[in-house]
């Protein structure tokens, strides 16, 4: 009889108090969403939000930029003010390819250069206005990876895991038709992305589940309070 009375009171609350019912279902939906997030985080790789820039995101920002064939000295000589801090240079092997206009492959040892400001690549901070010099060398026209040399302020370079190193020798010849440009394409490498480790994912999942349990308890308390507080009118008891 008590259970029937509580159910009838809840039904009466549903009919007469829609704002309270909407609040209840909002809490319930939020609790279920937290459970879903907890399961997803535990079973999938999640990007580390504390790392603003990693090598994969930096290389993705190079996609669709135009690299131009350099002459003999361009890309090797970088002019900086005498008071400027010496930039950092890294040479890495990355999945950077180029769209060719005539469908033919670029010959090996072709040098393609690009100079761009840090703001164009999405950098922020005092060094973002400084120039970044990039030199791409076709090491194997049949492979999907080429050597890339980046010269930039050390504050702009990611501190996460780097791609494999490569060596770019001095240019020994003047390339024909300097100034011709090609659009770049980058193949994403998940191994270069900064992901949350298993311990952090477990901790996030546990906290989401605890929050979800608290919200579910709050929903149960709200149901009990509604069933005890909202009594049926006397003319309703005969309809139960």
XYZ file of C-alpha atoms in Angstrom:
240
model
C 0.000 0.000 0.000
C 2.890 2.362 0.814
C 4.568 1.619 -2.525
C 1.343 2.248 -4.393
C 0.935 5.538 -2.542
C 4.475 6.641 -3.479
C 3.953 5.696 -7.126
C 0.679 7.563 -7.232
C 2.325 10.620 -5.674
C 5.095 10.487 -8.271
C 2.535 10.258 -11.033
C 0.732 13.278 -9.603
C 4.078 15.138 -9.489
C 4.713 14.285 -13.128
C 1.381 15.723 -14.129
C 1.398 18.876 -11.991
C 5.070 19.902 -11.717
C 6.804 19.760 -15.152
C 9.741 22.033 -14.128
C 10.711 19.631 -11.364
C 10.356 16.688 -13.747
C 12.549 18.450 -16.324
C 15.193 19.073 -13.660
C 15.079 15.401 -12.673
C 15.587 14.196 -16.252
C 18.415 16.698 -16.758
C 20.242 15.231 -13.762
C 19.565 11.703 -14.990
C 20.811 12.511 -18.507
C 23.956 14.119 -17.108
C 24.654 11.064 -14.951
C 24.249 8.727 -17.941
C 26.476 10.975 -20.067
C 29.222 10.817 -17.431
C 28.974 7.029 -17.439
C 29.343 7.024 -21.229
C 32.363 9.344 -21.054
C 33.963 7.145 -18.391
C 33.585 4.038 -20.552
C 34.891 5.849 -23.630
C 37.939 7.276 -21.862
C 38.807 3.867 -20.433
C 38.658 2.125 -23.817
C 40.023 4.770 -26.236
C 43.156 6.847 -26.640
C 42.608 10.432 -25.524
C 44.751 13.416 -26.459
C 46.499 14.972 -23.487
C 44.831 18.394 -22.949
C 47.843 19.640 -20.954
C 50.054 19.431 -24.070
C 49.248 22.395 -26.291
C 51.463 21.342 -29.189
C 52.999 18.043 -30.254
C 54.911 17.081 -33.363
C 51.921 15.550 -35.104
C 49.826 18.705 -34.725
C 52.773 20.865 -35.832
C 53.284 18.793 -38.964
C 49.539 18.819 -39.665
C 49.689 22.614 -39.724
C 52.190 22.336 -42.614
C 49.653 20.498 -44.755
C 48.390 22.410 -47.795
C 51.234 24.945 -47.595
C 53.265 25.678 -50.699
C 56.914 24.570 -50.774
C 59.080 26.066 -53.515
C 62.233 24.740 -55.166
C 65.223 26.544 -53.712
C 68.432 27.630 -55.373
C 71.870 26.456 -54.279
C 72.177 28.606 -51.182
C 68.584 29.257 -50.163
C 67.561 27.276 -47.097
C 71.142 26.949 -45.847
C 71.767 30.605 -45.053
C 69.523 32.280 -42.492
C 70.046 35.939 -41.670
C 69.288 36.949 -38.088
C 69.970 40.119 -36.113
C 73.202 39.977 -34.194
C 71.318 40.264 -30.907
C 68.841 37.504 -31.733
C 69.010 34.219 -29.892
C 70.322 31.464 -32.195
C 67.427 29.308 -33.440
C 67.164 25.569 -32.973
C 67.466 23.296 -35.991
C 66.033 19.771 -36.164
C 66.099 17.348 -39.085
C 63.391 14.683 -39.020
C 61.944 12.039 -41.328
C 58.211 12.667 -41.806
C 55.369 11.611 -44.064
C 55.358 14.817 -46.084
C 54.596 14.528 -49.806
C 53.863 17.031 -52.549
C 51.229 17.397 -55.238
C 52.953 17.460 -58.613
C 51.474 19.407 -61.502
C 52.402 16.975 -64.271
C 52.061 13.708 -62.334
C 55.788 12.904 -62.385
C 57.869 12.308 -59.275
C 60.363 14.848 -58.089
C 63.951 13.622 -58.467
C 65.844 12.585 -55.376
C 67.752 15.314 -53.541
C 65.281 17.979 -54.663
C 65.178 20.768 -52.088
C 61.894 22.537 -51.379
C 61.932 25.539 -49.060
C 59.398 27.525 -47.080
C 59.666 30.500 -44.715
C 56.647 31.376 -42.612
C 55.879 33.158 -39.361
C 54.860 31.210 -36.286
C 51.428 32.833 -36.196
C 50.598 31.231 -39.552
C 51.094 27.833 -37.920
C 48.888 28.673 -34.963
C 51.594 29.574 -32.434
C 51.002 32.094 -29.663
C 53.439 33.947 -27.475
C 56.341 36.395 -27.754
C 58.218 34.285 -30.346
C 55.191 33.613 -32.553
C 56.043 36.530 -34.864
C 59.495 35.146 -35.618
C 60.204 33.338 -38.853
C 60.311 29.572 -39.176
C 62.520 28.222 -41.965
C 61.592 24.826 -43.346
C 63.557 22.799 -45.868
C 62.177 19.543 -47.310
C 64.473 17.168 -49.158
C 63.179 14.382 -51.386
C 65.158 11.406 -50.147
C 63.246 8.740 -52.070
C 60.670 9.727 -54.674
C 58.904 6.362 -54.346
C 58.517 6.437 -50.563
C 55.924 8.382 -48.609
C 58.489 9.927 -46.242
C 60.998 12.698 -46.806
C 63.545 14.563 -44.737
C 62.400 17.819 -43.200
C 64.639 20.401 -41.563
C 62.992 23.016 -39.320
C 64.857 26.055 -38.036
C 62.874 27.997 -35.459
C 63.078 29.459 -31.940
C 63.336 26.637 -29.431
C 60.211 27.866 -27.614
C 58.108 27.098 -30.696
C 59.284 23.529 -31.156
C 57.286 20.825 -29.332
C 58.926 19.082 -26.400
C 57.150 15.795 -27.048
C 58.337 12.659 -28.847
C 60.067 13.545 -32.132
C 60.042 11.673 -35.448
C 63.194 9.765 -36.471
C 66.218 11.892 -37.265
C 67.642 12.288 -40.738
C 70.679 14.008 -42.252
C 70.583 16.739 -44.881
C 73.894 17.305 -46.580
C 75.046 20.508 -48.219
C 73.503 21.210 -51.594
C 76.128 20.440 -54.205
C 74.322 21.626 -57.326
C 72.028 24.384 -58.557
C 68.575 22.989 -59.192
C 66.816 23.824 -62.402
C 63.785 26.131 -62.469
C 63.990 27.539 -58.942
C 60.778 29.129 -57.698
C 58.355 26.413 -58.834
C 56.078 25.570 -55.891
C 54.225 22.423 -54.871
C 51.433 21.931 -52.390
C 52.346 19.741 -49.424
C 50.431 16.804 -47.969
C 51.067 15.290 -44.553
C 50.240 11.750 -43.461
C 49.248 11.858 -39.798
C 51.323 9.718 -37.438
C 49.408 8.812 -34.238
C 52.670 7.765 -32.591
C 53.717 11.432 -32.515
C 50.553 12.591 -30.736
C 50.694 13.177 -26.999
C 48.100 10.894 -25.412
C 46.987 10.325 -21.841
C 48.636 7.297 -20.278
C 46.633 4.439 -18.779
C 46.932 5.726 -15.208
C 45.524 9.163 -16.097
C 42.697 7.611 -18.120
C 41.801 5.347 -15.207
C 41.781 8.297 -12.813
C 39.548 10.349 -15.125
C 37.200 7.395 -15.555
C 36.942 6.848 -11.803
C 36.131 10.494 -11.129
C 33.471 10.519 -13.815
C 31.893 7.380 -12.351
C 31.931 8.876 -8.855
C 30.249 12.028 -10.144
C 27.697 9.916 -11.975
C 26.975 7.897 -8.822
C 26.446 11.117 -6.876
C 23.997 12.401 -9.486
C 22.102 9.099 -9.483
C 21.837 9.251 -5.694
C 20.560 12.809 -6.030
C 17.945 11.611 -8.505
C 16.841 8.850 -6.114
C 16.584 11.326 -3.228
C 14.559 13.665 -5.443
C 12.137 10.842 -6.277
C 11.721 9.916 -2.613
C 11.217 13.542 -1.594
C 8.641 14.073 -4.339
C 6.787 10.914 -3.359
C 6.651 11.906 0.313
C 6.004 15.628 -0.105
C 3.438 15.729 -2.885
C 0.356 14.004 -1.475
C -2.573 13.017 -3.637
C -5.714 15.112 -3.274
C -8.539 13.321 -1.446
C -10.601 12.991 -4.611
C -7.704 11.066 -6.237
C -7.509 8.282 -3.682
C -10.611 6.616 -4.993
C -9.046 6.413 -8.480
C -5.976 4.419 -7.387
